[in-house]
Short mmCIF file of C-alpha atoms and ligand atoms in Angstrom, two decimals:
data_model
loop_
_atom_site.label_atom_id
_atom_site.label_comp_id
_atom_site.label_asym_id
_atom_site.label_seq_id
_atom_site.Cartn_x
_atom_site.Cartn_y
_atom_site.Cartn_z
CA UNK A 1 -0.43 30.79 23.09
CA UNK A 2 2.42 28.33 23.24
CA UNK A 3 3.26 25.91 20.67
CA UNK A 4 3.54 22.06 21.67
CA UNK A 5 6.57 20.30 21.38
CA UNK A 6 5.07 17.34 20.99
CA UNK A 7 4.21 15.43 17.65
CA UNK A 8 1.15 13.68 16.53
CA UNK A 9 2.44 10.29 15.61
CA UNK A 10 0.53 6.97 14.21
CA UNK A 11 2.02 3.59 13.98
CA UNK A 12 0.01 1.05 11.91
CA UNK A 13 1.11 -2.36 10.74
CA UNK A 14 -0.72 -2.94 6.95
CA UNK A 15 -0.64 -5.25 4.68
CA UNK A 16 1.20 -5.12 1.48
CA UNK A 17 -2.73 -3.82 -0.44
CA UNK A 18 -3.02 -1.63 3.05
CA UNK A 19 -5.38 -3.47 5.41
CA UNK A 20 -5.09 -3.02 8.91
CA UNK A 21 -7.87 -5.64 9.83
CA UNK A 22 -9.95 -8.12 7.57
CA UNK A 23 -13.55 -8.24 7.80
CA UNK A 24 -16.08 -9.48 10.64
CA UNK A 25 -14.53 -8.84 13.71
CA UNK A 26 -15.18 -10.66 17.08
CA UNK A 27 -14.00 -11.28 20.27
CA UNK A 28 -12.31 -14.84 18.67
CA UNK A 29 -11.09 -13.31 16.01
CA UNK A 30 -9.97 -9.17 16.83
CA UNK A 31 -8.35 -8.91 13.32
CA UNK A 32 -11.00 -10.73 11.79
CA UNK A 33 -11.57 -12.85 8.86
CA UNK A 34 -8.30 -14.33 7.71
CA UNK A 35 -9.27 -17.00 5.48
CA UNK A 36 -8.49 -19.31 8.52
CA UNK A 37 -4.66 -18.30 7.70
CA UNK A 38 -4.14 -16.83 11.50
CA UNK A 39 -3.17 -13.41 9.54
CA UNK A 40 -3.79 -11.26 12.84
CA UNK A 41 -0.67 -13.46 13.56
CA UNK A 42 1.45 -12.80 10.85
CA UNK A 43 0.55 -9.28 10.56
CA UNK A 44 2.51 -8.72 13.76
CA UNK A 45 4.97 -11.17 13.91
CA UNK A 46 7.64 -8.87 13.57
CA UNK A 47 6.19 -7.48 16.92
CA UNK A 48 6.73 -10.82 18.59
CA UNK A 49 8.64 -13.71 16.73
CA UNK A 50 11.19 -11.27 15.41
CA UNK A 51 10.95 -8.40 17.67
CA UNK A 52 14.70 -8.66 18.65
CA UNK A 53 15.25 -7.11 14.69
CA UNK A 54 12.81 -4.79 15.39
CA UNK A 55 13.52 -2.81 18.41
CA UNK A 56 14.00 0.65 17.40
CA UNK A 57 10.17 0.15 15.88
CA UNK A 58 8.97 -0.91 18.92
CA UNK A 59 10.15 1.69 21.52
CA UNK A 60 9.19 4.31 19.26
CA UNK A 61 5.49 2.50 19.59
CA UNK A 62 5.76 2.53 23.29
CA UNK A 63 7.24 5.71 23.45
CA UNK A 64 4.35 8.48 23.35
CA UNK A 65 2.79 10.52 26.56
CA UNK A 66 -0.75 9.44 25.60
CA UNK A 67 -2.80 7.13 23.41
CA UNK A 68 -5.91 7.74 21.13
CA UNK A 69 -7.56 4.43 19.61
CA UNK A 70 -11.26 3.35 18.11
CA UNK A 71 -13.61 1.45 19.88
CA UNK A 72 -13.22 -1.80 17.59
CA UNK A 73 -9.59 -1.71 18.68
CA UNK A 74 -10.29 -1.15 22.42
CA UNK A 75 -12.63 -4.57 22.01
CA UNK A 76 -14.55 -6.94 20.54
CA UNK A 77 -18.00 -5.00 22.41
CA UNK A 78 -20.49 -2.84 19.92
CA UNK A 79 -23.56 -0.79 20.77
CA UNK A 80 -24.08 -0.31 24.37
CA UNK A 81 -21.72 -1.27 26.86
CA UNK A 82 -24.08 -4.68 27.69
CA UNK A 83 -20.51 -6.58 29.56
CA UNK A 84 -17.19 -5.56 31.34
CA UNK A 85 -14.76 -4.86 29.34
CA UNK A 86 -11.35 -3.31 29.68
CA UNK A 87 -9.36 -3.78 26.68
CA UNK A 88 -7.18 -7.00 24.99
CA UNK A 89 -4.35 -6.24 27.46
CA UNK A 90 -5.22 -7.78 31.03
CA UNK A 91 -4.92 -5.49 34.49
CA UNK A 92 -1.45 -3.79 33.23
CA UNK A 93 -2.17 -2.83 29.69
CA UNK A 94 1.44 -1.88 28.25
CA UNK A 95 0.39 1.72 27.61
CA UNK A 96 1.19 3.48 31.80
CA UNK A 97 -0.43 6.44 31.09
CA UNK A 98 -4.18 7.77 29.50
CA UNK A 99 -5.48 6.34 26.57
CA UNK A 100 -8.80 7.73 25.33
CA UNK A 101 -10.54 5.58 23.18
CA UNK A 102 -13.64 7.30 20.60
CA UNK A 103 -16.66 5.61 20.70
CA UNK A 104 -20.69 6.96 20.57
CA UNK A 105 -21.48 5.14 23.68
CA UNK A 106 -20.46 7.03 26.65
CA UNK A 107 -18.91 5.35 30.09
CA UNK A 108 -16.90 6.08 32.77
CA UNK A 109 -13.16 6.43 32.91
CA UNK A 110 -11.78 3.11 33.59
CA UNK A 111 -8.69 3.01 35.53
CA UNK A 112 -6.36 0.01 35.03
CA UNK A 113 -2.42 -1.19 36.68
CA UNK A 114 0.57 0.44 36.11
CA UNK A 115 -0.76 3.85 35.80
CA UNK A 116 -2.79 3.70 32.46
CA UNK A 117 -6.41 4.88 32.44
CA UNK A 118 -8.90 4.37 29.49
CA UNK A 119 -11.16 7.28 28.93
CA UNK A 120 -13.85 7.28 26.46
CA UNK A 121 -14.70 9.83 24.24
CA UNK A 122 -17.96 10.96 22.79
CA UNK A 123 -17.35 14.10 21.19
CA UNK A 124 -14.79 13.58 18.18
CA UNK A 125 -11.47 13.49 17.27
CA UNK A 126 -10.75 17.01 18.22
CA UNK A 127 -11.54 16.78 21.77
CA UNK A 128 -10.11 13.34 21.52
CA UNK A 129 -6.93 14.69 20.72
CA UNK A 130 -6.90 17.84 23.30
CA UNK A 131 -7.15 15.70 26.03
CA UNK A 132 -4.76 13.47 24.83
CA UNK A 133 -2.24 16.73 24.15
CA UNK A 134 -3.43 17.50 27.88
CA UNK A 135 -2.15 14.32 29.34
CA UNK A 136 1.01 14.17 27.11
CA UNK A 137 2.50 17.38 28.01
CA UNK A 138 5.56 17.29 26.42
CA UNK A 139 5.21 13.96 24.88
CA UNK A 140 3.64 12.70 21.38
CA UNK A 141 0.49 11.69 21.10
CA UNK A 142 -0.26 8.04 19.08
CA UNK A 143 -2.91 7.46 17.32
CA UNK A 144 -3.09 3.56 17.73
CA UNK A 145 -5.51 2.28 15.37
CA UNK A 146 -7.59 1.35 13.64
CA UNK A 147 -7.94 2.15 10.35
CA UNK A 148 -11.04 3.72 10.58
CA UNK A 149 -9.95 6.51 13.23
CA UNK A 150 -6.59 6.89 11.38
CA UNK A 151 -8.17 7.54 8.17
CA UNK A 152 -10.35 10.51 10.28
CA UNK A 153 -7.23 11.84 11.64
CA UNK A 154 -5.46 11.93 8.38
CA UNK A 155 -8.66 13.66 6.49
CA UNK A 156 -8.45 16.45 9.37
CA UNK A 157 -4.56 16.96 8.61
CA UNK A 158 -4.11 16.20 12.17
CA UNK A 159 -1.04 13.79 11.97
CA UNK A 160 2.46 14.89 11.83
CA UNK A 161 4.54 11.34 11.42
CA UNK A 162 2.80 8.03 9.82
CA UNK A 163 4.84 5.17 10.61
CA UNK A 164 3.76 2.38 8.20
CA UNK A 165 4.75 -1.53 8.83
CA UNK A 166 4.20 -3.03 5.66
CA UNK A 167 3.63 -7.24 5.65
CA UNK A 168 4.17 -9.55 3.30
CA UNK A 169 0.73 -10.52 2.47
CA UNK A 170 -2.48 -9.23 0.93
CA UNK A 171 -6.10 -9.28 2.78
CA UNK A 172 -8.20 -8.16 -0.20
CA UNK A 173 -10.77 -6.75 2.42
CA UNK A 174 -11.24 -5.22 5.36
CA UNK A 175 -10.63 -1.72 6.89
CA UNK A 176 -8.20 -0.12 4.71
CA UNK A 177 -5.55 2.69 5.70
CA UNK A 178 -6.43 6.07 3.36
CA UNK A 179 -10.01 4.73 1.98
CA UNK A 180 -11.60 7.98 1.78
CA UNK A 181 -8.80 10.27 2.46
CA UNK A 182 -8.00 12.93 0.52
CA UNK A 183 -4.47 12.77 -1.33
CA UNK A 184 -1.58 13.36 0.82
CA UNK A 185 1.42 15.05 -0.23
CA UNK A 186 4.05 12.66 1.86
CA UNK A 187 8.01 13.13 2.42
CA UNK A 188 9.66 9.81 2.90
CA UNK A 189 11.77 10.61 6.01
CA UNK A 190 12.96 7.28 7.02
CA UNK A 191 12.85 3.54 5.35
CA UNK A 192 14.20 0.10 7.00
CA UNK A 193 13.74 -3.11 5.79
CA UNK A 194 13.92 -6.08 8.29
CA UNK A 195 13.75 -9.78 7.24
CA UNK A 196 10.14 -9.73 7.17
CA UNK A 197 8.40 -6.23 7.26
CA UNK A 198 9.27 -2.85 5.56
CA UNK A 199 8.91 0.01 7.97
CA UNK A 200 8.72 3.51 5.80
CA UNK A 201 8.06 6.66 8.27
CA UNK A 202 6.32 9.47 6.12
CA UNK A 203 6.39 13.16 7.33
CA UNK A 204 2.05 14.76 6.57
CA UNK A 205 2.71 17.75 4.83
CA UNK B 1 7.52 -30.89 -21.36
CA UNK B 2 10.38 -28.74 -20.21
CA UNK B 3 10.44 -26.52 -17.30
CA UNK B 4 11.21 -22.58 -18.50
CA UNK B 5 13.85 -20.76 -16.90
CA UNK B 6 12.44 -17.66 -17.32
CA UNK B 7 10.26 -15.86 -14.77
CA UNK B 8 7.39 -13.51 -15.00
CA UNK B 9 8.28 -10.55 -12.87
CA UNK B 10 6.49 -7.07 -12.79
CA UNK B 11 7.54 -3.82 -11.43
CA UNK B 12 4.74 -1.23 -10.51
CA UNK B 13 5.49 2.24 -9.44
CA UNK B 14 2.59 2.97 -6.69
CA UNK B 15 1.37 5.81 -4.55
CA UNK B 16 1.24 5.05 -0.51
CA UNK B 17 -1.89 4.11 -1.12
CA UNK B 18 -1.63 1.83 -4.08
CA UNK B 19 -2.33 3.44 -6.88
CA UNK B 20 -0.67 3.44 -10.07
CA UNK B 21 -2.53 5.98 -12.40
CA UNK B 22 -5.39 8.34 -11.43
CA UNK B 23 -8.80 8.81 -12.50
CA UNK B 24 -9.60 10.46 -16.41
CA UNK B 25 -6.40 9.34 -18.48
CA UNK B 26 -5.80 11.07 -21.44
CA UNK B 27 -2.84 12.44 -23.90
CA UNK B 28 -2.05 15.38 -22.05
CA UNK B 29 -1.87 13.53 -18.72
CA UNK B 30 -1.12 9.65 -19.27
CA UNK B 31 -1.32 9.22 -15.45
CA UNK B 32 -5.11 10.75 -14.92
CA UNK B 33 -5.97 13.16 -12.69
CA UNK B 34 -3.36 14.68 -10.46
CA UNK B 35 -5.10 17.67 -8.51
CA UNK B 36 -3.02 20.14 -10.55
CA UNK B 37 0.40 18.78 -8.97
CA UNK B 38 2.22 16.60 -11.38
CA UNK B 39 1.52 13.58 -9.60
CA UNK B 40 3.15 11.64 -13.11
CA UNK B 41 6.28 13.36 -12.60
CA UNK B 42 6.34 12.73 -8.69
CA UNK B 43 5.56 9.21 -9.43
CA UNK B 44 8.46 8.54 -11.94
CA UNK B 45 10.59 10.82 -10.08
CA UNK B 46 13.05 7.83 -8.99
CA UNK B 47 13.44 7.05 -12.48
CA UNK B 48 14.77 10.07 -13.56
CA UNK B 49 15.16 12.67 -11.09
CA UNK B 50 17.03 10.41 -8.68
CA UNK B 51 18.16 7.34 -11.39
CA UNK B 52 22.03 7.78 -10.11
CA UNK B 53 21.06 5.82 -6.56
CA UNK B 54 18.48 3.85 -8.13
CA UNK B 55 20.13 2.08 -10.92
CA UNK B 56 20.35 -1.53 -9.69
CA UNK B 57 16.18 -1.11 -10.41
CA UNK B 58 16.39 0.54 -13.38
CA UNK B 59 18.45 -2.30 -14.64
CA UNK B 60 15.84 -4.78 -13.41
CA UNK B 61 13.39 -2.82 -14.98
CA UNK B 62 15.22 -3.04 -18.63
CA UNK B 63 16.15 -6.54 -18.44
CA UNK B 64 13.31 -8.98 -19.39
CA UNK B 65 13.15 -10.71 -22.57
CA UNK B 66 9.64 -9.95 -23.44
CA UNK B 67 7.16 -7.89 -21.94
CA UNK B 68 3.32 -7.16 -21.64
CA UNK B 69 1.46 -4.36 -21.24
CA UNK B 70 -2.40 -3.15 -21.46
CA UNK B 71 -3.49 -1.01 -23.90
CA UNK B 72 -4.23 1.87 -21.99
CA UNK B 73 -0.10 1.82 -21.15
CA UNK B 74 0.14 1.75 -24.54
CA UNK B 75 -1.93 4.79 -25.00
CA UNK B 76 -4.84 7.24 -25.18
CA UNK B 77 -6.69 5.79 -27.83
CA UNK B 78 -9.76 3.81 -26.78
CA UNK B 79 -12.21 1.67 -28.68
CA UNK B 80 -11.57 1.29 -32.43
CA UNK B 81 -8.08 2.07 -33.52
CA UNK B 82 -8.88 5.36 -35.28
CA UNK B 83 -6.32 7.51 -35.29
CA UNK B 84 -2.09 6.75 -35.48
CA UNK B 85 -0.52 5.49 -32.13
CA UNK B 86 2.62 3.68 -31.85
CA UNK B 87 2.99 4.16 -27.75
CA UNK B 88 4.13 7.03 -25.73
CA UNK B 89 7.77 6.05 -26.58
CA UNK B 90 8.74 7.42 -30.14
CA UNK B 91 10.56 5.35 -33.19
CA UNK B 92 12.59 3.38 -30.93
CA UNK B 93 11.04 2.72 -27.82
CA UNK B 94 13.04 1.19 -24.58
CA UNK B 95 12.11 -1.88 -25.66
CA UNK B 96 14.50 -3.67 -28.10
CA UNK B 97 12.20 -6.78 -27.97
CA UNK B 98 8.69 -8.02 -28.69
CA UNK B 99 6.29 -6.49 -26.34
CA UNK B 100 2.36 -8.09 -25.91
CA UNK B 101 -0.58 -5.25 -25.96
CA UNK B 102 -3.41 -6.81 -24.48
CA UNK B 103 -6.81 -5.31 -26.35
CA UNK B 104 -10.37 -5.98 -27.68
CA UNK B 105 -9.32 -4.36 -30.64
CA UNK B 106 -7.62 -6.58 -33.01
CA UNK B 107 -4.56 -4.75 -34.88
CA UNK B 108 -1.41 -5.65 -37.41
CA UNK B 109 2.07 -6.00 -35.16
CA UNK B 110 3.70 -2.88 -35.49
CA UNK B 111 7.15 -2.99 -35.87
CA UNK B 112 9.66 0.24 -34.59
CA UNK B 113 13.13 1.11 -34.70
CA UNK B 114 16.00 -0.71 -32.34
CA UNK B 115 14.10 -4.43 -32.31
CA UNK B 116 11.08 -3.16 -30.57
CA UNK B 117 7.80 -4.63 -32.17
CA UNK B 118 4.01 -4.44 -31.07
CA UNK B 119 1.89 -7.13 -30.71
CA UNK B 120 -1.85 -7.00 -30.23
CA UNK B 121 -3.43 -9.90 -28.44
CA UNK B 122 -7.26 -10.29 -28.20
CA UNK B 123 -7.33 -13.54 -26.69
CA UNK B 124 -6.78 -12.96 -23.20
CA UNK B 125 -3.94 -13.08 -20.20
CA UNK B 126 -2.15 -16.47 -20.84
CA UNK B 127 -2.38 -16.28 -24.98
CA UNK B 128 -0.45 -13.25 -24.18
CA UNK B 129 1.84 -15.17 -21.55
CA UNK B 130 2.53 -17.64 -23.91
CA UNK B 131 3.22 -15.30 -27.27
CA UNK B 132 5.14 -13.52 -24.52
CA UNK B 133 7.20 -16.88 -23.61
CA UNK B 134 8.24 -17.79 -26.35
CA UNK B 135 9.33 -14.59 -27.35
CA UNK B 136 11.60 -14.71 -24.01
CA UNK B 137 13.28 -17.52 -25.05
CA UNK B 138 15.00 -18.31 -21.36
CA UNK B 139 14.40 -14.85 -20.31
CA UNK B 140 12.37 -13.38 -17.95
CA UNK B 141 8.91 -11.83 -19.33
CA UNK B 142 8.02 -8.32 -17.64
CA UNK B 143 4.08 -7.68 -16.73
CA UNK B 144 4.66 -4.12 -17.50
CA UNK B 145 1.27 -2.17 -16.15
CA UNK B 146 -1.03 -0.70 -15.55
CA UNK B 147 -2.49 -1.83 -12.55
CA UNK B 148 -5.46 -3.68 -14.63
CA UNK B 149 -3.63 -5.89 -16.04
CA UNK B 150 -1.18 -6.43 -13.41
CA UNK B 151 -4.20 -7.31 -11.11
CA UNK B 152 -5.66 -9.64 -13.57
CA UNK B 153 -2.23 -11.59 -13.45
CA UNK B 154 -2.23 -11.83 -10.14
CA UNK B 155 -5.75 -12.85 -9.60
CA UNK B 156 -4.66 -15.68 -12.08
CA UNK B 157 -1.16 -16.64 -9.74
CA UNK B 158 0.95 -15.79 -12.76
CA UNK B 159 3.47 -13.47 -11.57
CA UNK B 160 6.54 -14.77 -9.91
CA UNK B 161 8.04 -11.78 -8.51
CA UNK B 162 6.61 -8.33 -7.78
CA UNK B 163 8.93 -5.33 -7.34
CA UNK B 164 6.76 -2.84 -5.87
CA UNK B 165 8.23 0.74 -6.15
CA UNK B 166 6.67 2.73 -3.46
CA UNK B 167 6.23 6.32 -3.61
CA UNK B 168 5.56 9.53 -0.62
CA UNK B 169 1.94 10.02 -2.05
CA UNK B 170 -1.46 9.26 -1.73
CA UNK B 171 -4.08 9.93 -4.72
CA UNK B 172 -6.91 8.59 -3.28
CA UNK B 173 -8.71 7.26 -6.61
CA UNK B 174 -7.75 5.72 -9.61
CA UNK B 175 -6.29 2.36 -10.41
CA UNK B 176 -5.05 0.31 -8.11
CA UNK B 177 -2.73 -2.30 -7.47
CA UNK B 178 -4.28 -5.44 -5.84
CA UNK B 179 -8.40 -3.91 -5.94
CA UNK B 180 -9.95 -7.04 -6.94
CA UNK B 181 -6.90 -9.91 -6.11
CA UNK B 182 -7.37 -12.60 -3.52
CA UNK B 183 -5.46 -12.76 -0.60
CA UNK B 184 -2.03 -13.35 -1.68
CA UNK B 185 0.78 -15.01 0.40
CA UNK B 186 4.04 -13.05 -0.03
CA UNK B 187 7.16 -13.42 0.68
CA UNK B 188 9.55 -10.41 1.03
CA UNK B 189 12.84 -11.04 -0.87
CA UNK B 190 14.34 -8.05 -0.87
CA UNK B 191 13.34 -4.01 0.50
CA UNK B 192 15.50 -1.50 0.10
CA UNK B 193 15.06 2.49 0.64
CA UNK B 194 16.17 5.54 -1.69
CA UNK B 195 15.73 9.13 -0.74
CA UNK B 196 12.04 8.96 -1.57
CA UNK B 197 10.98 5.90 -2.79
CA UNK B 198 11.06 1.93 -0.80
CA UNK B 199 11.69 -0.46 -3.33
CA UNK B 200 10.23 -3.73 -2.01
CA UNK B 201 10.17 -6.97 -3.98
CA UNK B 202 7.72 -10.34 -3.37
CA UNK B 203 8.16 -13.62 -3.99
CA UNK B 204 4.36 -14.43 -4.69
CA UNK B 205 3.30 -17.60 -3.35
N1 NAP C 301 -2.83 -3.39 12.01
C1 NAP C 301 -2.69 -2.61 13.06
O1 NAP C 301 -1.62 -2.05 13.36
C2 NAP C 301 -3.88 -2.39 13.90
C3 NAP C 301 -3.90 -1.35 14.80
C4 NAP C 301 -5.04 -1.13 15.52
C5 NAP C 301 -6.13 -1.94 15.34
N2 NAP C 301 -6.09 -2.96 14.47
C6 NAP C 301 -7.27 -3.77 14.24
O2 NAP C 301 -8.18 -2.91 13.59
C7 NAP C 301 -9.49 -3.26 13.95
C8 NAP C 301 -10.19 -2.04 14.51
O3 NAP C 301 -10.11 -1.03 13.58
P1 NAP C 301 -11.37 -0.39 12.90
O4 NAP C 301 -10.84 0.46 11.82
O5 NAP C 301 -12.36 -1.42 12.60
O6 NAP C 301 -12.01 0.49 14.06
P2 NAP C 301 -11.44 1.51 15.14
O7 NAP C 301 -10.90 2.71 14.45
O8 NAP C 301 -10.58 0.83 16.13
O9 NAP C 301 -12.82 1.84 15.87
C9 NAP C 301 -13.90 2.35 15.15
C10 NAP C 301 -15.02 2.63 16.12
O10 NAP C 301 -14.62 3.63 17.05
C11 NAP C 301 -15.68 4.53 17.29
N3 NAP C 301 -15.35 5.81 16.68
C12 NAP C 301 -14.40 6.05 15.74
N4 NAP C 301 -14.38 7.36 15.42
C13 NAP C 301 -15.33 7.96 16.17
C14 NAP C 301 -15.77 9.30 16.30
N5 NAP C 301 -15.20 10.29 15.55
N6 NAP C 301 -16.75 9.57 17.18
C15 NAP C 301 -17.28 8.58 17.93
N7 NAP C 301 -16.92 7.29 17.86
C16 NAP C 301 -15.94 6.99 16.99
C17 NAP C 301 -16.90 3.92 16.63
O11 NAP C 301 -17.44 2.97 17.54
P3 NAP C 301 -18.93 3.03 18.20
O12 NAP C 301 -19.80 3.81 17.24
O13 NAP C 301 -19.31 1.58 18.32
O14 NAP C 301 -18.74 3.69 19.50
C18 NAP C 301 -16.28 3.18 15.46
O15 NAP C 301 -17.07 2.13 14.95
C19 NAP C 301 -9.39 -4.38 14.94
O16 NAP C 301 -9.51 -5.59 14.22
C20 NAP C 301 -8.00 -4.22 15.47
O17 NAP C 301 -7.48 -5.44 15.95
C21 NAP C 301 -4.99 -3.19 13.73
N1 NAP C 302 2.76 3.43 -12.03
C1 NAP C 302 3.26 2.62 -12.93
O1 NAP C 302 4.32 1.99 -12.74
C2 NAP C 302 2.53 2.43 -14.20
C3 NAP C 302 2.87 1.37 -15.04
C4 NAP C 302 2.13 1.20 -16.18
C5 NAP C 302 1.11 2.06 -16.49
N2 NAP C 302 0.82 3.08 -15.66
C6 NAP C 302 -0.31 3.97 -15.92
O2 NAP C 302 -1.45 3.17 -15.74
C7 NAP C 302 -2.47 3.60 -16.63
C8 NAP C 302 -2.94 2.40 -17.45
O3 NAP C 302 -3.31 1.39 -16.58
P1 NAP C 302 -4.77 0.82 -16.50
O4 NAP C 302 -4.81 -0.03 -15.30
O5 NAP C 302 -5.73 1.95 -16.65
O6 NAP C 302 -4.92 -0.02 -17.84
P2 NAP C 302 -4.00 -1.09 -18.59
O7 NAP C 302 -3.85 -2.32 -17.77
O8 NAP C 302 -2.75 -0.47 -19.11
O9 NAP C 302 -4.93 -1.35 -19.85
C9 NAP C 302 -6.24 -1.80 -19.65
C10 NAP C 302 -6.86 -2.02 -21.02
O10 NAP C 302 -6.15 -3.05 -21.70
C11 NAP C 302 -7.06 -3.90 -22.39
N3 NAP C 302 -7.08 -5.20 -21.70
C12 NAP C 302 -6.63 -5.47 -20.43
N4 NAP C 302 -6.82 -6.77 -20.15
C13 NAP C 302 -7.38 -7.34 -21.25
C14 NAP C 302 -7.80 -8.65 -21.57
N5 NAP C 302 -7.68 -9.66 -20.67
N6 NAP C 302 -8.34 -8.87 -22.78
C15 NAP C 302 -8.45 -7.86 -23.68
N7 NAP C 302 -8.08 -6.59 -23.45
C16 NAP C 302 -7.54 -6.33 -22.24
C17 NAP C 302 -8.40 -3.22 -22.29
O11 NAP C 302 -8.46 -2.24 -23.34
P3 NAP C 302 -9.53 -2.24 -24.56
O12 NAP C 302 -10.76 -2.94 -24.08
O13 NAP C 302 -9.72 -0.76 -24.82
O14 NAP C 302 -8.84 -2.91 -25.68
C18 NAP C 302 -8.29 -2.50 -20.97
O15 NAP C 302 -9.16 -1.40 -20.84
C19 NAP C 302 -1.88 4.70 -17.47
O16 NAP C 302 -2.24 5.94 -16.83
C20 NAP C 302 -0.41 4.45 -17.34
O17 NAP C 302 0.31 5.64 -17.55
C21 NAP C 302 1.50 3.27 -14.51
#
């Protein structure tokens, strides 16, 4: 047996109570309810409006040799697979390499531009995350979101590195990073504070 | 009228997750349930452990002219008043000023050592704001904890400024900061990082 070099990593941008999305998602809305505030905006405006601050954050987002996300990030579609659709991204989704996404509803691999492939996964975060160590070689694997398949990651002890993007707001609802995971003994390994995020990386021990 | 110079800050130590005490407080463990690992101490760590690097908040922390603070902050005795308690703090508490204990349970100010003396209010949030005030003169008054009533000044947009101090933990149950506020606009004044805590502080809008 040889050990993997690579890390499990998991970026998520939360808000200062530690919401990753509000509540009733849709295809208008993918964050969802946001008091008609636009917070799906300013939860990632330091991705976009200040993202020249930001940079080290945001190749260390890119940076991993495969992908892992939920369903409700993938897209807006629930249930059966009843319309096309391949992800928020366009035909070059920013990701060049395979993303598996976990959902109960099985479907084909869907191959996209510049190299990156969604495949969808029906048999739990385990295999989920095989695969994705299979594709990465090397490389990390990031768990991408949302809250609801970090939390399951998190419960299995399956992350190594939890890089949290903390915004200056509150949501007071929604799907919430740690509901219903066990207490985690964390070591603080890095902390940066840009003009309007804090980024704290935490080490899963 | 005149306008007061004075703001109403808070500081709240809290766990990744938002917590700020855990489930079951009593005497032998002011900070709940802890899973056997001296989650307390690992909270307040910074404040002792680490105080050197962290004094510019300690300072903060010190400086307000009045404070207020539930009565489970002020101790383990719930219901009637039925046994001695005059805090977790001995003769001369950190204090050196009047301090508000919000409480159903009416009881004679109780005066200590070094200028510290304890006030029971039983008439809600802002008859303790305004004791609290006046107190302050043109100081600041300090919403001290726990998280209940922190959350119930909130809910009522009463806090100015709110210094979160955030710890590598999660507990997973307990109180928390925020459970029960509306979405809050905030705006990050200041974040700083420490060995193992991030020190971020709100402007609360
Ligand atoms: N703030 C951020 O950084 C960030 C990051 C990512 C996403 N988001 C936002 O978060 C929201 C999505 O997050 P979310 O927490 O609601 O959901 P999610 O984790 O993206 O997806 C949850 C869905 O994935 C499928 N799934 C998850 N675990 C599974 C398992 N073990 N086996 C089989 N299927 C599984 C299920 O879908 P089915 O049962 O329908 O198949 C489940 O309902 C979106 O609003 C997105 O925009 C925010
Ligand atoms: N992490 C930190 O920085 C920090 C800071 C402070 C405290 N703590 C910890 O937090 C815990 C205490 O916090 P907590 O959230 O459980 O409780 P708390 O806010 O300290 O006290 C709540 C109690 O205060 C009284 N009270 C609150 N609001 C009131 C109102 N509007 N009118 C009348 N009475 C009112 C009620 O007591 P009665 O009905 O019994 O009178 C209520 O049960 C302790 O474990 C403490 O060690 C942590």
């Amino acid at each position: 047996m040889t050990t993997r070099t690579g890390r499990v990593t998991c970026d998520l941008t939360i808000s200062a109570d530690g919401y990753s999305a509000g509540l009733n998602q849709s295809e208008q809305r993918p964050f969802g309810d946001d008091g008609g505030d636009g917070w799906g905006d300013k939860l990632h405006a330091w991705m976009f409006e200040t993202a020249e601050e930001n940079r080290a954050e945001l190749e260390q987002l890119a940076g991993a040799g495969a992908f892992i996300m939920g369903r409700n990030m993938f897209g807006p579609v629930r249930g059966e697979w009843d319309r096309p659709w391949n992800g928020w991204w366009g035909d070059n989704p920013p990701y060049h390499t395979s993303v598996f996404v976990l959902t109960h509803h099985a479907r084909e691999p869907q191959p996209m531009d510049g190299d990156t492939t969604f495949y969808f996964v029906t048999d739990g975060i385990e295999s989920a995350l095989a695969q994705a160590q299979a594709a990465a070689g090397d490389g990390d694997v990031a768990i991408q979101g949302g809250a609801t398949t970090v939390n399951q990651y998190l419960a299995a002890g399956l992350i190594d590195e939890l890089r949290l993007h903390i915004v200056p707001l509150t949501l007071g609802a929604g799907t919430r990073l740690f509901e219903g995971v066990p207490p985690l003994n964390l070591e603080q390994v890095n902390s940066r504070a840009a003009t309007s995020v804090t980024h704290v990386t935490y080490r899963v021990h």
